[in-house]
Coordinates of C-alpha atoms and ligand atoms in Angstrom, one line a residue:
M1 CA 0.0 0.0 0.0
C2 CA 1.4 3.5 -0.8
I3 CA 2.0 6.1 1.8
F4 CA -1.1 8.2 0.9
C5 CA -3.3 5.1 0.8
K6 CA -2.0 4.4 4.4
I7 CA -3.0 8.0 5.3
I8 CA -6.4 7.6 3.7
E9 CA -6.9 4.3 5.7
G10 CA -5.8 6.1 8.9
E11 CA -2.7 3.9 9.4
I12 CA -0.6 7.0 9.3
P13 CA -1.9 10.2 11.0
S14 CA -2.5 13.4 9.0
R15 CA -4.0 16.8 9.6
K16 CA -7.2 16.8 7.5
V17 CA -8.3 20.0 5.8
Y18 CA -11.2 18.3 4.0
E19 CA -12.7 14.8 3.6
D20 CA -15.6 13.2 1.9
D21 CA -16.3 9.7 0.5
D22 CA -14.0 10.2 -2.5
I23 CA -11.5 12.9 -1.6
L24 CA -9.1 13.7 1.1
A25 CA -7.2 17.0 1.6
I26 CA -4.3 17.1 4.2
L27 CA -1.7 19.6 5.2
D28 CA 1.6 18.8 3.4
I29 CA 4.2 17.8 6.0
S30 CA 6.7 20.1 4.3
Q31 CA 4.6 23.3 4.6
T32 CA 6.6 24.9 1.7
T33 CA 4.4 27.9 2.5
M34 CA 1.9 28.2 5.4
G35 CA -1.2 26.2 4.5
H36 CA 0.5 24.0 1.8
T37 CA -2.2 21.4 1.2
L38 CA -2.4 18.1 -0.8
V39 CA -5.8 17.1 -2.3
M40 CA -6.1 13.5 -3.4
P41 CA -8.7 11.0 -4.5
K42 CA -9.2 8.2 -2.1
K43 CA -9.0 5.7 -4.9
H44 CA -5.3 5.0 -5.8
Y45 CA -4.1 6.1 -9.2
D46 CA -0.4 6.4 -9.8
D47 CA -0.5 9.8 -11.4
F48 CA -2.6 12.5 -13.1
L49 CA -2.4 10.8 -16.5
Q50 CA -3.9 7.6 -15.1
M51 CA -7.1 9.2 -13.7
P52 CA -10.4 8.9 -15.5
E53 CA -11.6 12.3 -16.9
N54 CA -14.8 12.5 -14.8
E55 CA -13.0 11.7 -11.5
F56 CA -10.4 14.3 -12.3
G57 CA -13.1 16.9 -13.0
A58 CA -14.7 16.2 -9.6
L59 CA -11.3 16.4 -7.9
M60 CA -10.5 19.7 -9.4
E61 CA -13.8 21.2 -8.4
K62 CA -12.9 20.4 -4.8
V63 CA -9.4 21.8 -5.3
Q64 CA -10.9 25.1 -6.4
Q65 CA -13.1 25.3 -3.4
I66 CA -10.4 24.3 -0.9
A67 CA -7.9 26.7 -2.5
D68 CA -10.4 29.5 -2.3
Q69 CA -10.9 28.7 1.4
I70 CA -7.2 28.5 2.2
V71 CA -6.3 31.7 0.4
K72 CA -9.1 33.6 2.2
R73 CA -8.6 32.2 5.7
M74 CA -4.8 32.4 5.5
N75 CA -4.8 35.9 4.0
A76 CA -2.7 34.7 1.2
K77 CA -2.3 36.9 -2.0
G78 CA -2.7 33.9 -4.3
C79 CA -1.7 30.3 -4.8
N80 CA 0.0 27.8 -7.1
I81 CA -1.9 24.7 -8.1
L82 CA 0.7 22.0 -8.9
I83 CA 0.5 18.4 -10.1
N84 CA 3.9 16.7 -10.4
T85 CA 3.5 13.9 -12.9
G86 CA 6.4 11.4 -13.1
E87 CA 9.7 11.3 -11.2
T88 CA 11.5 13.7 -13.6
A89 CA 8.8 16.2 -12.9
G90 CA 9.4 15.9 -9.2
Q91 CA 6.7 13.4 -8.2
T92 CA 7.9 11.5 -5.1
V93 CA 4.7 9.9 -4.1
R94 CA 3.0 7.7 -6.7
H95 CA -0.6 8.4 -5.7
V96 CA -2.1 11.3 -7.6
H97 CA -2.3 14.5 -5.6
V98 CA -2.8 18.2 -6.3
H99 CA -0.6 20.7 -4.3
I100 CA -2.3 23.9 -3.2
I101 CA 0.6 26.3 -2.3
P102 CA -0.6 29.6 -0.9
R103 CA 1.5 32.6 -1.8
Y104 CA 2.2 35.5 0.4
D105 CA 5.2 37.2 -1.1
E106 CA 6.8 37.0 -4.6
N107 CA 10.2 36.6 -2.9
D108 CA 9.3 33.5 -0.9
T109 CA 11.1 30.2 -1.4
V110 CA 8.8 28.9 -4.2
S111 CA 10.0 29.6 -7.7
F112 CA 9.4 28.4 -11.2
S113 CA 11.7 29.8 -13.9
F114 CA 10.4 29.9 -17.5
T115 CA 13.5 30.2 -19.7
E116 CA 13.8 31.8 -23.1
N117 CA 12.7 29.6 -26.0
Q118 CA 15.5 27.7 -27.8
Y119 CA 13.4 25.3 -29.9
D120 CA 11.6 25.3 -33.2
L121 CA 7.9 26.0 -32.4
D122 CA 6.6 24.6 -35.7
E123 CA 8.4 21.3 -35.3
I124 CA 7.1 21.0 -31.7
L125 CA 3.6 21.7 -32.8
K126 CA 3.9 19.1 -35.6
K127 CA 5.1 16.5 -33.2
I128 CA 2.3 17.1 -30.7
K129 CA -0.4 17.2 -33.3
E130 CA 0.5 14.6 -36.0
N131 CA -1.3 11.3 -35.9
Ligands
LIG201 P1 5.3 15.2 -4.9 O1 6.7 15.5 -4.8 O2 5.0 13.7 -5.1 O3 4.5 16.0 -5.8 O4 4.7 15.6 -3.5 C1 4.7 14.7 -2.4 C2 4.4 15.6 -1.2 O5 4.0 14.8 -0.1 C3 5.6 16.4 -0.7 O6 5.4 17.7 -0.7 C4 5.8 15.9 0.8 O7 6.2 16.9 1.7 C5 4.5 15.3 1.1 N1 4.5 14.1 2.0 C6 5.3 13.1 1.9 N2 5.1 12.2 3.0 C7 4.1 12.8 3.7 C8 3.4 12.4 4.9 O8 3.6 11.3 5.4 N3 2.4 13.2 5.3 C9 2.1 14.4 4.7 N4 1.1 15.2 5.3 N5 2.7 14.8 3.6 C10 3.7 14.0 3.1
LIG202 ZN1 -2.1 5.1 -2.9

């Protein structure tokens, strides 16, 4: 059983932000920023790409509600919604989960850098779209 399944089953304790029959939201142990929360389906899927569309839709509806609640209650200025998919992308727990990372200050420890383009956009588009 994966670590998040153990949390869902109550074998490992967690601080629950939200719970219903299908979804659990818990405070992330790292607290990258105050209120950093993980929202996950109770049913195990390894990652985002494995989830059925309708279940992902329902999950994201809850993510939006919980993010809104966290931003308001924590007096954050915004939030990042993040889904790491695959080890290369930083996924360390193979049970799909959505990070809600409240943001208080643009100089905090969270950063994503979007670099200048060095690729041929038309070739990329062809690769993505060709059958
Ligand atoms: P990932 O890197 O897979 O996108 O995110 C996994 C997250 O799970 C990390 O931010 C990490 O801090 C969090 N995490 C790992 N183990 C536990 C745990 O036992 N309890 C809680 N609450 N969070 C955990
Ligand atoms: Zn699991």
